[in-house]
Amino acid sequence: MTASRVLVLNSGSSSVKYQLLDMADRSRLAVGLVERIGEETSRIVHEPLTGPTPGRREQLGPIADHEAALNAVAAELAADGMGLDSPELAAVGHRVVHGGTKFTRPTVIDDEVLAEIRNLVPLAPLHNPANVTGIEVARALRPDIPQVAVFDTAFHATMPEYAARYAIDAATADKYSIRRYGFHGTSHAYVSRAAAALLGKAPEEVNVIVLHLGNGASASAVRGGVCVDTSMGLTPLEGLVMGTRSGDLDPAVIFHLARVGGLSVDEIDSLLNKKSGLLGLCGDNDMREVLRRAGGGDEAARTAFATYIHRLKKYIGAYSAVLGRVDAVVFTAGVGENSTEVREAAVDGLAELGLALDLQANAVRSSEPRLVSAEYSRVAVAVVPTDEELEIAEQSYRLVTG
């Protein structure tokens, strides 16, 4: 029996998301979530998608730590005949947020690699520690099979130095690893390839702008399948207006808040990451609620939406200039895939860049990749549902099977 299954783990600070996929036919066998780890109200939601008893199951009760969480995941999978002891399991693929400059491709995890991921914690203090914990527990559960790290930053490692550098003292930047890394890389990689397929071309033949719009949001300029620029930087704070993050702002705002407002570094960090973006502008970080309020005449919500779209248009324009020729602008992730209003507003007024929507096509809801541009649009406008778990599974499986 050829091992073809990959378990994909996304370990957060208090949650574990997982999917089991069979790479023989790229099918999903099970999906699930463990949340509120360490609390009395922990919850595991598990859904087998094949076998004799498909259907969603939910359990409530305390799950003390990530080890207990992954043991619970293993038990749920075993109950469906898909346990971690299965000889069909080829690898475990781990989402790791930050790979720094060290990791620019999927990597089989050994002790040295794990130590390097720990060393990158200062660059991603909210994410990498949880990723490390998930890796440690999974390695203990199945030390005999490859554990693969797939890094959010890796796809953007191809940015030229002039795009990755900040214009600060070079020695200081190098000493503290300050540069633009970019994030959401697995999504941008998957969507840019899928967009090329939608156009009937190879990735090497097309230039695309990918707009990953969720609660976190990022844009990328992809030339011939290779990322040449992206909106997020040293951290996921830079770039587009997001649900709770500010995106681009004058760095002197930080000095002003410290000197005039008396805010501490931690307070400013919390303000810009957790209390800004749409939430800071109008009190809601859910785009659906922002649109509902804006449609009812709420001025704060209207301003928030206009600010969001203004920033989005600036990046579409900037990346059109970076790429020179654009074959497609592609919307993905929760907002990008589902908000007809965001897509329409983002493209409106960009006819000079070759962009025009088919309003009827744009209004159709679908889970399939699709074109929503007008027939006469010089640049295709597409909606491509992202699939980061499949991307992690594919990268992991390719690595371990050669």
Coordinates of C-alpha atoms in Angstrom, one line a residue:
M1 CA 0.0 0.0 0.0
T2 CA 1.4 3.4 -1.0
A3 CA 1.2 6.0 1.7
S4 CA -0.6 9.0 0.2
R5 CA -2.3 10.8 3.1
V6 CA -1.1 14.1 4.6
L7 CA -2.4 15.5 7.8
V8 CA -2.2 19.3 7.7
L9 CA -1.9 21.1 11.1
N10 CA -2.4 24.8 11.8
S11 CA -1.5 25.3 15.4
G12 CA -2.5 28.6 17.0
S13 CA -2.0 29.9 20.5
S14 CA -5.2 28.4 21.7
S15 CA -6.5 26.4 18.8
V16 CA -5.5 23.6 16.3
K17 CA -7.1 23.5 12.8
Y18 CA -6.6 20.3 10.9
Q19 CA -7.4 18.5 7.6
L20 CA -6.6 15.0 6.5
L21 CA -6.1 14.8 2.7
D22 CA -5.4 11.9 0.3
M23 CA -3.0 13.2 -2.3
A24 CA -3.7 10.2 -4.6
D25 CA -6.8 12.2 -5.8
R26 CA -6.5 15.4 -3.7
S27 CA -9.6 14.6 -1.7
R28 CA -10.4 15.6 1.8
L29 CA -11.0 12.8 4.2
A30 CA -11.7 14.8 7.4
V31 CA -11.6 18.3 8.7
G32 CA -11.7 19.7 12.2
L33 CA -10.9 22.3 14.8
V34 CA -9.9 22.3 18.5
E35 CA -10.5 25.7 20.1
R36 CA -10.2 27.4 23.4
I37 CA -7.3 25.1 24.4
G38 CA -6.5 25.5 28.1
E39 CA -10.0 26.6 29.1
E40 CA -12.8 24.7 30.7
T41 CA -15.0 25.5 27.7
S42 CA -12.7 23.8 25.1
R43 CA -14.4 22.4 22.0
I44 CA -13.5 20.0 19.3
V45 CA -15.4 19.9 16.1
H46 CA -14.6 17.0 13.8
E47 CA -16.2 16.1 10.4
P48 CA -15.3 12.9 8.5
L49 CA -16.0 13.4 4.9
T50 CA -15.8 9.8 3.9
G51 CA -16.4 6.4 5.4
P52 CA -19.4 4.7 6.9
T53 CA -20.4 7.5 9.2
P54 CA -19.8 10.9 7.7
G55 CA -21.2 13.9 9.6
R56 CA -20.2 16.6 12.0
R57 CA -19.4 15.7 15.6
E58 CA -18.8 18.1 18.4
Q59 CA -17.4 17.6 22.0
L60 CA -17.2 20.1 24.8
G61 CA -15.0 19.9 27.8
P62 CA -11.6 21.0 29.1
I63 CA -8.5 20.3 26.9
A64 CA -5.5 21.2 28.9
D65 CA -2.8 21.9 26.3
H66 CA -1.7 21.2 22.7
E67 CA -0.6 17.7 23.5
A68 CA -4.1 16.9 24.8
A69 CA -5.6 18.7 21.7
L70 CA -3.6 16.6 19.2
N71 CA -4.3 13.4 21.1
A72 CA -8.0 14.3 20.8
V73 CA -7.6 14.9 17.1
A74 CA -5.8 11.5 16.8
A75 CA -8.7 9.8 18.7
E76 CA -11.3 11.4 16.4
L77 CA -9.5 10.3 13.3
A78 CA -9.0 6.8 14.7
A79 CA -12.7 6.5 15.4
D80 CA -13.2 6.9 11.6
G81 CA -10.5 4.4 10.8
M82 CA -8.1 7.1 9.8
G83 CA -5.8 7.3 12.9
L84 CA -2.3 8.6 13.0
D85 CA -1.0 5.1 13.2
S86 CA -2.3 4.4 9.7
P87 CA 0.3 3.1 7.3
E88 CA -1.3 5.3 4.7
L89 CA -0.1 8.5 6.4
A90 CA 2.8 9.8 4.4
A91 CA 3.5 13.1 6.2
V92 CA 2.3 15.7 8.6
G93 CA 2.4 19.2 7.1
H94 CA 2.7 22.1 9.5
R95 CA 1.8 25.7 8.8
V96 CA 4.6 27.9 10.1
V97 CA 4.0 31.6 9.9
H98 CA 7.6 33.0 9.8
G99 CA 10.6 31.4 8.0
G100 CA 12.8 34.5 8.0
T101 CA 15.5 34.4 5.3
K102 CA 16.5 30.9 6.4
F103 CA 13.5 28.9 5.1
T104 CA 12.4 29.7 1.6
R105 CA 10.8 26.3 0.7
P106 CA 9.0 23.5 2.5
T107 CA 11.5 21.7 4.8
V108 CA 11.5 18.4 6.6
I109 CA 11.7 19.1 10.3
D110 CA 14.6 17.7 12.4
D111 CA 16.1 19.0 15.6
E112 CA 18.2 21.6 13.9
V113 CA 15.3 22.9 11.8
L114 CA 13.1 23.1 14.9
A115 CA 15.7 25.1 16.8
E116 CA 15.9 27.5 13.9
I117 CA 12.1 28.0 13.9
R118 CA 12.4 28.7 17.6
N119 CA 15.1 31.3 16.9
L120 CA 12.6 33.1 14.6
V121 CA 10.1 33.6 17.4
P122 CA 11.1 37.3 17.9
L123 CA 9.9 37.9 14.3
A124 CA 6.5 36.3 14.9
P125 CA 6.0 36.2 18.7
L126 CA 2.2 35.6 18.4
H127 CA 2.4 32.7 15.9
N128 CA 5.7 30.8 15.8
P129 CA 5.6 29.6 19.5
A130 CA 2.3 27.9 18.8
N131 CA 3.6 26.5 15.5
V132 CA 6.6 25.0 17.4
T133 CA 4.3 23.5 20.0
G134 CA 2.2 21.7 17.4
I135 CA 5.4 20.4 15.7
E136 CA 6.8 19.1 19.0
V137 CA 3.6 17.2 19.9
A138 CA 3.1 15.8 16.4
R139 CA 6.7 14.6 16.3
A140 CA 6.2 12.8 19.6
L141 CA 3.0 11.1 18.3
R142 CA 4.6 10.0 15.0
P143 CA 8.4 10.2 15.2
D144 CA 8.7 7.7 12.4
I145 CA 7.1 9.8 9.6
P146 CA 8.3 13.0 8.0
Q147 CA 7.0 16.3 9.6
V148 CA 7.2 19.1 7.1
A149 CA 7.2 22.8 7.8
V150 CA 5.5 25.0 5.1
F151 CA 6.2 28.7 5.7
D152 CA 3.8 31.6 5.1
T153 CA 6.8 33.7 4.1
A154 CA 8.4 31.3 1.6
F155 CA 6.5 32.3 -1.5
H156 CA 7.6 35.9 -1.1
A157 CA 11.3 35.1 -0.7
T158 CA 11.7 35.6 -4.4
M159 CA 11.2 39.4 -4.1
P160 CA 14.1 41.3 -5.4
E161 CA 16.3 43.0 -2.8
Y162 CA 15.0 46.4 -3.7
A163 CA 11.5 45.3 -3.0
A164 CA 12.4 43.5 0.2
R165 CA 14.6 46.3 1.7
Y166 CA 13.4 49.1 3.9
A167 CA 15.3 52.4 3.4
I168 CA 16.9 52.4 6.8
D169 CA 20.5 52.0 7.9
A170 CA 21.5 48.7 6.3
A171 CA 23.7 47.5 9.2
T172 CA 20.9 48.0 11.7
A173 CA 18.4 46.3 9.4
D174 CA 20.8 43.3 8.9
K175 CA 21.6 43.1 12.7
Y176 CA 17.9 42.8 13.6
S177 CA 16.6 41.0 10.5
I178 CA 14.5 43.9 9.4
R179 CA 13.1 43.5 5.9
R180 CA 9.9 42.8 4.2
Y181 CA 9.0 39.1 4.3
G182 CA 5.3 39.0 3.4
F183 CA 2.6 36.5 4.6
H184 CA -0.3 34.5 3.4
G185 CA 2.3 32.9 1.0
T186 CA 0.5 29.5 0.7
S187 CA -2.6 31.3 -0.4
H188 CA -0.9 33.6 -2.9
A189 CA 1.0 30.6 -4.3
Y190 CA -2.1 28.5 -4.8
V191 CA -4.3 31.3 -6.1
S192 CA -1.8 32.6 -8.6
R193 CA -1.4 29.1 -10.1
A194 CA -5.1 28.5 -10.1
A195 CA -5.7 31.8 -11.8
A196 CA -3.3 30.9 -14.6
A197 CA -5.1 27.6 -15.1
L198 CA -8.4 29.5 -15.3
L199 CA -6.9 31.6 -18.1
G200 CA -5.8 28.3 -19.8
K201 CA -2.1 29.2 -19.4
A202 CA 0.9 28.0 -17.5
P203 CA 1.9 30.1 -14.4
E204 CA 5.1 31.1 -16.2
E205 CA 3.1 32.8 -18.9
V206 CA 1.0 35.2 -16.8
N207 CA 1.3 38.2 -14.5
V208 CA -1.3 38.4 -11.8
I209 CA -2.2 40.6 -8.9
V210 CA -3.6 38.5 -6.0
L211 CA -5.8 40.2 -3.4
H212 CA -6.2 37.9 -0.3
L213 CA -9.0 39.7 1.5
G214 CA -10.0 38.3 4.8
N215 CA -9.9 39.6 8.4
G216 CA -6.2 39.8 7.5
A217 CA -5.5 41.1 4.0
S218 CA -2.6 41.2 1.6
A219 CA -1.8 41.8 -2.0
S220 CA 0.9 40.4 -4.2
A221 CA 2.4 41.0 -7.6
V222 CA 3.3 37.7 -9.3
R223 CA 5.3 37.7 -12.5
G224 CA 5.5 34.4 -14.3
G225 CA 4.6 32.4 -11.2
V226 CA 7.2 34.3 -9.1
C227 CA 6.3 36.8 -6.4
V228 CA 8.0 40.2 -7.0
D229 CA 6.3 42.3 -4.4
T230 CA 3.7 42.0 -1.6
S231 CA 2.0 44.3 0.8
M232 CA 2.8 42.8 4.2
G233 CA 6.2 43.4 5.5
L234 CA 8.3 42.5 8.6
T235 CA 5.0 41.6 10.2
P236 CA 1.4 41.2 8.9
L237 CA 0.7 44.7 10.0
E238 CA 1.8 46.5 6.9
G239 CA -0.2 47.1 3.8
L240 CA -4.0 47.0 3.2
V241 CA -6.7 48.1 5.7
M242 CA -7.7 44.9 7.6
G243 CA -10.3 43.9 10.1
T244 CA -8.4 45.0 13.1
R245 CA -5.0 46.0 11.7
S246 CA -4.1 49.5 10.4
G247 CA -2.0 48.6 7.4
D248 CA 0.2 51.3 6.1
L249 CA 0.7 54.4 8.2
D250 CA 3.3 57.1 8.9
P251 CA 5.9 55.5 11.3
A252 CA 6.0 58.8 13.1
V253 CA 2.4 58.1 14.4
I254 CA 4.1 55.7 16.8
F255 CA 6.5 58.3 18.1
H256 CA 3.6 60.8 18.4
L257 CA 1.5 58.3 20.4
A258 CA 4.4 57.7 22.7
R259 CA 5.5 61.3 23.2
V260 CA 2.2 63.1 23.2
G261 CA -0.2 60.3 24.2
G262 CA 2.0 58.6 26.7
L263 CA 1.2 55.2 25.3
S264 CA 3.6 52.3 26.0
V265 CA 5.1 50.1 23.2
D266 CA 2.7 47.3 24.2
E267 CA -0.3 49.7 24.1
I268 CA 0.7 51.0 20.7
D269 CA 1.2 47.4 19.5
S270 CA -2.3 46.5 20.7
L271 CA -3.8 49.6 19.2
L272 CA -2.4 49.0 15.7
N273 CA -2.9 45.2 15.6
K274 CA -6.1 44.7 17.5
K275 CA -8.1 48.0 17.6
S276 CA -7.5 49.5 14.2
G277 CA -8.5 48.8 10.6
L278 CA -12.3 48.6 10.1
L279 CA -12.8 48.0 13.8
G280 CA -11.0 51.2 14.7
L281 CA -12.7 53.2 12.0
C282 CA -16.3 52.2 12.7
G283 CA -16.4 49.7 15.6
D284 CA -17.0 46.6 13.4
N285 CA -14.4 44.4 11.8
D286 CA -16.8 42.1 9.9
M287 CA -17.2 43.5 6.3
R288 CA -20.8 42.2 6.1
E289 CA -21.8 44.3 9.1
V290 CA -19.8 47.3 7.8
L291 CA -21.7 47.1 4.4
R292 CA -25.0 46.7 6.2
R293 CA -24.4 49.8 8.2
A294 CA -23.1 51.7 5.3
G295 CA -26.1 50.8 3.3
G296 CA -28.3 52.2 6.1
G297 CA -26.5 55.6 6.0
D298 CA -24.1 55.1 8.8
E299 CA -21.4 57.7 8.2
A300 CA -18.6 55.9 10.1
A301 CA -19.2 52.7 8.3
R302 CA -19.3 54.5 4.9
T303 CA -15.9 56.1 5.8
A304 CA -14.5 52.8 6.8
F305 CA -15.5 51.1 3.6
A306 CA -14.2 54.0 1.5
T307 CA -10.9 53.9 3.3
Y308 CA -10.6 50.2 2.8
I309 CA -11.4 50.5 -1.0
H310 CA -9.1 53.5 -1.4
R311 CA -6.1 51.5 -0.1
L312 CA -7.0 48.5 -2.2
K313 CA -7.1 50.6 -5.3
K314 CA -3.7 52.1 -4.5
Y315 CA -2.2 48.7 -4.4
I316 CA -3.8 47.5 -7.6
G317 CA -2.4 50.6 -9.3
A318 CA 1.0 50.2 -7.7
Y319 CA 1.3 46.6 -8.7
S320 CA 0.1 47.3 -12.2
A321 CA 3.1 49.6 -12.4
V322 CA 5.4 47.0 -10.9
L323 CA 4.4 44.3 -13.3
G324 CA 4.1 46.4 -16.4
R325 CA 1.7 44.0 -17.9
V326 CA -1.2 42.5 -15.9
D327 CA -3.2 39.5 -17.2
A328 CA -5.5 39.1 -14.2
V329 CA -6.5 40.7 -10.9
V330 CA -7.7 37.9 -8.6
F331 CA -9.8 38.1 -5.5
T332 CA -9.7 35.4 -2.8
A333 CA -10.3 34.6 0.9
G334 CA -13.4 35.3 2.9
V335 CA -14.1 38.9 1.8
G336 CA -12.6 38.6 -1.7
E337 CA -14.5 35.5 -2.5
N338 CA -17.9 36.5 -1.1
S339 CA -18.3 40.3 -1.2
T340 CA -19.7 41.4 -4.6
E341 CA -19.7 45.0 -3.2
V342 CA -15.9 45.0 -2.4
R343 CA -15.0 43.6 -5.9
E344 CA -17.3 46.1 -7.6
A345 CA -16.0 49.1 -5.7
A346 CA -12.3 48.0 -6.0
V347 CA -12.5 47.7 -9.8
D348 CA -14.8 50.8 -10.3
G349 CA -12.9 53.6 -12.0
L350 CA -10.0 51.5 -13.1
A351 CA -10.9 51.3 -16.8
E352 CA -7.7 53.0 -17.8
L353 CA -5.8 50.1 -16.2
G354 CA -7.9 47.7 -18.4
L355 CA -10.3 46.5 -15.7
A356 CA -14.0 46.2 -16.2
L357 CA -16.5 44.0 -14.4
D358 CA -19.5 42.0 -15.7
L359 CA -21.9 43.1 -12.9
Q360 CA -24.1 40.1 -13.5
A361 CA -21.3 37.6 -13.3
N362 CA -19.9 39.4 -10.3
A363 CA -23.2 39.0 -8.5
V364 CA -23.2 35.2 -8.9
R365 CA -22.2 33.3 -5.7
S366 CA -20.1 30.2 -6.4
S367 CA -17.4 28.0 -4.8
E368 CA -15.7 27.5 -8.1
P369 CA -12.9 29.6 -9.7
R370 CA -14.5 32.0 -12.2
L371 CA -14.1 35.1 -14.3
V372 CA -16.2 38.1 -13.4
S373 CA -14.8 40.6 -15.9
A374 CA -16.6 42.0 -18.9
E375 CA -15.9 40.5 -22.3
Y376 CA -14.2 43.7 -23.4
S377 CA -12.0 43.9 -20.2
R378 CA -8.3 43.9 -21.3
V379 CA -7.3 42.5 -17.9
A380 CA -9.2 39.5 -16.5
V381 CA -10.9 39.9 -13.1
A382 CA -11.3 36.6 -11.4
V383 CA -12.5 35.0 -8.1
V384 CA -10.5 32.0 -7.0
P385 CA -11.4 30.3 -3.7
T386 CA -8.1 29.8 -1.8
D387 CA -7.1 26.4 -0.5
E388 CA -4.1 26.8 1.9
E389 CA -4.5 23.4 3.4
L390 CA -4.3 21.7 0.0
E391 CA -1.3 23.8 -0.9
I392 CA 0.4 22.7 2.4
A393 CA -0.5 19.1 1.7
E394 CA 0.8 19.3 -1.9
Q395 CA 4.1 20.9 -0.9
S396 CA 4.6 18.4 1.9
Y397 CA 3.7 15.4 -0.2
R398 CA 6.0 16.5 -3.1
L399 CA 8.9 16.9 -0.7
V400 CA 8.6 13.5 1.0
T401 CA 7.9 11.6 -2.2
G402 CA 10.4 13.3 -4.4

